[in-house]
PDB file of C-alpha atoms in Angstrom:
ATOM      1  CA  MET A 213       0.000   0.000   0.000  1.00 40.00           C
ATOM      2  CA  THR A 214       1.284   3.459  -0.801  1.00 44.00           C
ATOM      3  CA  ASP A 215       1.188   6.531   1.402  1.00 47.00           C
ATOM      4  CA  ALA A 216      -1.728   7.993  -0.606  1.00 71.00           C
ATOM      5  CA  VAL A 217      -5.359   7.693   0.457  1.00 81.00           C
ATOM      6  CA  LYS A 218      -7.058   4.781  -1.308  1.00 85.00           C
ATOM      7  CA  TYR A 219     -10.366   5.732  -2.956  1.00 90.00           C
ATOM      8  CA  LEU A 220     -12.897   3.562  -4.796  1.00 92.00           C
ATOM      9  CA  GLU A 221     -11.171   4.322  -8.118  1.00 94.00           C
ATOM     10  CA  ASP A 222      -7.939   2.829  -6.742  1.00 91.00           C
ATOM     11  CA  MET A 223      -9.529  -0.567  -6.127  1.00 92.00           C
ATOM     12  CA  ASN A 224      -9.851  -3.303  -8.730  1.00 96.00           C
ATOM     13  CA  VAL A 225     -11.324  -6.764  -8.931  1.00 97.00           C
ATOM     14  CA  GLY A 226      -8.557  -9.227  -8.125  1.00 97.00           C
ATOM     15  CA  ASP A 227      -6.619  -6.898  -5.818  1.00 95.00           C
ATOM     16  CA  HIS A 228      -5.035  -9.057  -3.126  1.00 96.00           C
ATOM     17  CA  ALA A 229      -3.705  -8.036   0.274  1.00 93.00           C
ATOM     18  CA  ALA A 230      -2.048 -10.067   3.022  1.00 96.00           C
ATOM     19  CA  PHE A 231      -1.555  -8.530   6.435  1.00 95.00           C
ATOM     20  CA  GLY A 232      -1.900  -8.871  10.169  1.00 95.00           C
ATOM     21  CA  HIS A 233      -0.256 -10.646  13.039  1.00 97.00           C
ATOM     22  CA  TYR A 234      -2.585 -11.196  15.966  1.00 98.00           C
ATOM     23  CA  PRO A 235      -1.475 -13.429  18.863  1.00 98.00           C
ATOM     24  CA  VAL A 236      -4.481 -15.049  20.552  1.00 98.00           C
ATOM     25  CA  THR A 237      -4.127 -15.073  24.338  1.00 98.00           C
ATOM     26  CA  ARG A 238      -5.923 -17.182  26.912  1.00 97.00           C
ATOM     27  CA  GLU A 239      -6.806 -14.081  28.925  1.00 97.00           C
ATOM     28  CA  GLU A 240      -8.403 -12.406  25.929  1.00 98.00           C
ATOM     29  CA  VAL A 241     -10.339 -15.557  24.926  1.00 98.00           C
ATOM     30  CA  ILE A 242     -11.819 -15.857  28.417  1.00 98.00           C
ATOM     31  CA  GLY A 243     -12.405 -12.109  28.758  1.00 98.00           C
ATOM     32  CA  PHE A 244     -14.263 -11.840  25.445  1.00 98.00           C
ATOM     33  CA  ALA A 245     -16.307 -14.961  26.138  1.00 98.00           C
ATOM     34  CA  SER A 246     -17.151 -13.829  29.673  1.00 97.00           C
ATOM     35  CA  LYS A 247     -18.661 -10.663  28.301  1.00 98.00           C
ATOM     36  CA  PHE A 248     -20.118 -11.690  24.919  1.00 97.00           C
ATOM     37  CA  ASP A 249     -20.268 -15.485  24.424  1.00 97.00           C
ATOM     38  CA  PRO A 250     -20.283 -17.224  27.822  1.00 97.00           C
ATOM     39  CA  GLN A 251     -20.324 -20.810  26.626  1.00 94.00           C
ATOM     40  CA  ALA A 252     -18.351 -23.287  28.738  1.00 94.00           C
ATOM     41  CA  PHE A 253     -15.895 -24.280  25.978  1.00 95.00           C
ATOM     42  CA  HIS A 254     -14.790 -20.632  25.752  1.00 96.00           C
ATOM     43  CA  LEU A 255     -14.434 -20.246  29.534  1.00 96.00           C
ATOM     44  CA  ASP A 256     -13.378 -23.478  31.217  1.00 94.00           C
ATOM     45  CA  ASP A 257     -10.605 -25.959  30.373  1.00 93.00           C
ATOM     46  CA  ALA A 258     -12.330 -29.002  31.862  1.00 95.00           C
ATOM     47  CA  ALA A 259     -15.632 -28.279  30.112  1.00 94.00           C
ATOM     48  CA  ALA A 260     -13.864 -27.554  26.817  1.00 94.00           C
ATOM     49  CA  ALA A 261     -11.926 -30.847  27.033  1.00 95.00           C
ATOM     50  CA  LYS A 262     -15.242 -32.732  26.803  1.00 94.00           C
ATOM     51  CA  THR A 263     -16.311 -31.014  23.574  1.00 93.00           C
ATOM     52  CA  TYR A 264     -15.504 -31.162  19.884  1.00 91.00           C
ATOM     53  CA  PHE A 265     -12.893 -28.464  20.494  1.00 93.00           C
ATOM     54  CA  GLY A 266     -10.901 -30.580  22.947  1.00 93.00           C
ATOM     55  CA  ARG A 267      -9.611 -27.537  24.760  1.00 95.00           C
ATOM     56  CA  LEU A 268     -10.396 -23.886  25.416  1.00 97.00           C
ATOM     57  CA  SER A 269     -11.250 -22.137  22.139  1.00 97.00           C
ATOM     58  CA  ALA A 270     -12.034 -18.604  21.057  1.00 98.00           C
ATOM     59  CA  SER A 271     -15.581 -17.602  20.198  1.00 98.00           C
ATOM     60  CA  GLY A 272     -16.215 -17.247  16.473  1.00 97.00           C
ATOM     61  CA  TRP A 273     -17.364 -13.720  17.239  1.00 98.00           C
ATOM     62  CA  HIS A 274     -14.028 -13.081  18.922  1.00 98.00           C
ATOM     63  CA  THR A 275     -12.311 -14.306  15.751  1.00 98.00           C
ATOM     64  CA  CYS A 276     -14.400 -11.755  13.825  1.00 97.00           C
ATOM     65  CA  ALA A 277     -13.356  -9.010  16.245  1.00 97.00           C
ATOM     66  CA  MET A 278      -9.656  -9.913  15.991  1.00 98.00           C
ATOM     67  CA  THR A 279     -10.002  -9.906  12.190  1.00 97.00           C
ATOM     68  CA  MET A 280     -11.638  -6.487  12.281  1.00 94.00           C
ATOM     69  CA  ARG A 281      -8.743  -5.172  14.353  1.00 94.00           C
ATOM     70  CA  MET A 282      -6.215  -6.389  11.788  1.00 94.00           C
ATOM     71  CA  MET A 283      -8.269  -4.972   8.920  1.00 91.00           C
ATOM     72  CA  VAL A 284      -8.540  -1.527  10.522  1.00 88.00           C
ATOM     73  CA  GLU A 285      -4.827  -1.477  11.304  1.00 87.00           C
ATOM     74  CA  ASN A 286      -4.094  -2.375   7.670  1.00 83.00           C
ATOM     75  CA  LEU A 287      -6.415   0.332   6.323  1.00 76.00           C
ATOM     76  CA  THR A 288      -4.756   3.037   8.404  1.00 64.00           C
ATOM     77  CA  VAL A 289      -1.246   2.301   7.067  1.00 59.00           C
ATOM     78  CA  GLY A 290      -1.537   4.597   4.041  1.00 58.00           C
ATOM     79  CA  GLY A 291      -4.964   6.079   4.493  1.00 64.00           C
ATOM     80  CA  HIS A 292      -8.275   4.831   3.274  1.00 70.00           C
ATOM     81  CA  ALA A 293     -11.512   6.461   2.231  1.00 80.00           C
ATOM     82  CA  GLY A 294     -13.573   3.780   3.969  1.00 81.00           C
ATOM     83  CA  LEU A 295     -16.997   4.627   5.318  1.00 85.00           C
ATOM     84  CA  GLY A 296     -17.832   1.461   7.206  1.00 86.00           C
ATOM     85  CA  SER A 297     -19.875  -1.475   6.040  1.00 90.00           C
ATOM     86  CA  PRO A 298     -23.514  -2.327   5.474  1.00 92.00           C
ATOM     87  CA  GLY A 299     -22.702  -5.899   6.504  1.00 92.00           C
ATOM     88  CA  VAL A 300     -21.280  -9.205   5.430  1.00 95.00           C
ATOM     89  CA  ASP A 301     -22.894 -11.758   3.165  1.00 94.00           C
ATOM     90  CA  GLN A 302     -21.359 -14.814   4.786  1.00 96.00           C
ATOM     91  CA  ILE A 303     -19.161 -15.900   7.685  1.00 98.00           C
ATOM     92  CA  ARG A 304     -17.837 -19.431   8.056  1.00 98.00           C
ATOM     93  CA  TRP A 305     -15.816 -20.662  11.028  1.00 98.00           C
ATOM     94  CA  LEU A 306     -13.717 -23.463   9.560  1.00 98.00           C
ATOM     95  CA  LYS A 307     -11.414 -24.477  12.412  1.00 97.00           C
ATOM     96  CA  PRO A 308     -11.259 -23.634  16.084  1.00 97.00           C
ATOM     97  CA  VAL A 309      -9.007 -20.779  17.160  1.00 98.00           C
ATOM     98  CA  TYR A 310      -7.060 -21.549  20.314  1.00 98.00           C
ATOM     99  CA  PRO A 311      -5.000 -19.543  22.779  1.00 98.00           C
ATOM    100  CA  GLY A 312      -1.460 -19.580  21.430  1.00 98.00           C
ATOM    101  CA  ASP A 313      -2.562 -19.276  17.789  1.00 98.00           C
ATOM    102  CA  THR A 314      -1.418 -16.303  15.728  1.00 98.00           C
ATOM    103  CA  LEU A 315      -3.858 -15.043  13.110  1.00 98.00           C
ATOM    104  CA  ARG A 316      -3.323 -13.225   9.828  1.00 98.00           C
ATOM    105  CA  VAL A 317      -5.637 -12.064   7.017  1.00 98.00           C
ATOM    106  CA  GLU A 318      -5.779 -12.258   3.238  1.00 97.00           C
ATOM    107  CA  THR A 319      -8.332 -10.373   1.150  1.00 96.00           C
ATOM    108  CA  VAL A 320      -9.305 -10.489  -2.525  1.00 97.00           C
ATOM    109  CA  VAL A 321     -11.542  -7.832  -4.105  1.00 96.00           C
ATOM    110  CA  THR A 322     -14.408  -9.496  -5.975  1.00 97.00           C
ATOM    111  CA  GLU A 323     -16.486  -6.482  -7.009  1.00 97.00           C
ATOM    112  CA  VAL A 324     -16.123  -2.692  -7.176  1.00 97.00           C
ATOM    113  CA  ARG A 325     -19.340  -0.789  -7.790  1.00 95.00           C
ATOM    114  CA  PRO A 326     -20.058   2.958  -7.809  1.00 95.00           C
ATOM    115  CA  SER A 327     -23.333   3.809  -6.068  1.00 93.00           C
ATOM    116  CA  ARG A 328     -26.238   4.646  -8.360  1.00 93.00           C
ATOM    117  CA  SER A 329     -27.966   6.827  -5.766  1.00 95.00           C
ATOM    118  CA  LYS A 330     -24.943   8.459  -4.064  1.00 94.00           C
ATOM    119  CA  PRO A 331     -22.361   9.551  -6.637  1.00 92.00           C
ATOM    120  CA  ASP A 332     -19.687  10.288  -4.025  1.00 93.00           C
ATOM    121  CA  ILE A 333     -19.425   6.683  -2.742  1.00 94.00           C
ATOM    122  CA  GLY A 334     -19.361   3.081  -3.893  1.00 95.00           C
ATOM    123  CA  SER A 335     -19.049  -0.436  -2.551  1.00 95.00           C
ATOM    124  CA  VAL A 336     -16.207  -2.921  -2.557  1.00 95.00           C
ATOM    125  CA  HIS A 337     -16.950  -6.617  -2.093  1.00 97.00           C
ATOM    126  CA  SER A 338     -14.122  -8.805  -0.815  1.00 96.00           C
ATOM    127  CA  ASP A 339     -13.459 -12.404   0.072  1.00 98.00           C
ATOM    128  CA  ILE A 340     -11.610 -12.503   3.380  1.00 98.00           C
ATOM    129  CA  THR A 341      -9.726 -15.508   4.719  1.00 98.00           C
ATOM    130  CA  VAL A 342      -8.189 -15.675   8.183  1.00 98.00           C
ATOM    131  CA  PHE A 343      -5.321 -18.108   8.702  1.00 98.00           C
ATOM    132  CA  ASN A 344      -3.601 -19.471  11.800  1.00 98.00           C
ATOM    133  CA  GLN A 345       0.171 -19.804  12.204  1.00 98.00           C
ATOM    134  CA  ASN A 346       0.102 -23.109  10.288  1.00 98.00           C
ATOM    135  CA  ASP A 347      -1.462 -21.400   7.241  1.00 98.00           C
ATOM    136  CA  GLU A 348      -4.713 -23.238   7.906  1.00 98.00           C
ATOM    137  CA  PRO A 349      -7.863 -21.232   7.108  1.00 98.00           C
ATOM    138  CA  VAL A 350      -9.859 -20.721  10.304  1.00 98.00           C
ATOM    139  CA  MET A 351     -12.518 -18.307   9.018  1.00 98.00           C
ATOM    140  CA  THR A 352     -13.861 -16.979   5.732  1.00 98.00           C
ATOM    141  CA  MET A 353     -16.093 -13.996   5.199  1.00 98.00           C
ATOM    142  CA  LYS A 354     -17.673 -12.206   2.243  1.00 98.00           C
ATOM    143  CA  SER A 355     -17.486  -8.533   3.144  1.00 95.00           C
ATOM    144  CA  ILE A 356     -18.998  -5.361   1.733  1.00 96.00           C
ATOM    145  CA  GLY A 357     -17.305  -2.043   2.393  1.00 93.00           C
ATOM    146  CA  LEU A 358     -18.449   1.457   1.555  1.00 94.00           C
ATOM    147  CA  VAL A 359     -15.719   3.678   0.151  1.00 92.00           C
ATOM    148  CA  ARG A 360     -15.601   7.341  -0.896  1.00 92.00           C
ATOM    149  CA  ARG A 361     -14.945   8.173  -4.523  1.00 93.00           C
ATOM    150  CA  ARG A 362     -12.037  10.424  -5.400  1.00 90.00           C
ATOM    151  CA  PRO A 363     -13.012  14.090  -5.026  1.00 87.00           C
ATOM    152  CA  ALA A 364     -13.393  15.937  -8.338  1.00 79.00           C
TER     153      ALA A 364
END
């Protein structure tokens, strides 16, 4: 990414980015789960050992939050004309995320579309894959972002 702000016109189908380095800690897994997803396999070692996960695992929603953190940090490197998101079309949790894992993100732009009703913005659709330290995909997401168009 360059030091210039990235507008809708700077984005193309097929653009690929790889970024992020997020160490998953036990304290954060338990803290997030305690507040937002208090299921036993996110909170207690003994309970988690009796489940499919086999040990304490991060909430899928926590994985989304860690991914968002890496995405925002990546967007602020050179500047970005992002305006948030109207949502995601799909999220899939493919493998458990465990304390001790380190996550990273890869994105591929699948669609760039100027808005028909708001000429100063557009949308960018991306396929997002989150990997653990073993390069195993742990989550995929189809994301939609709103982005400003380059000022005239």
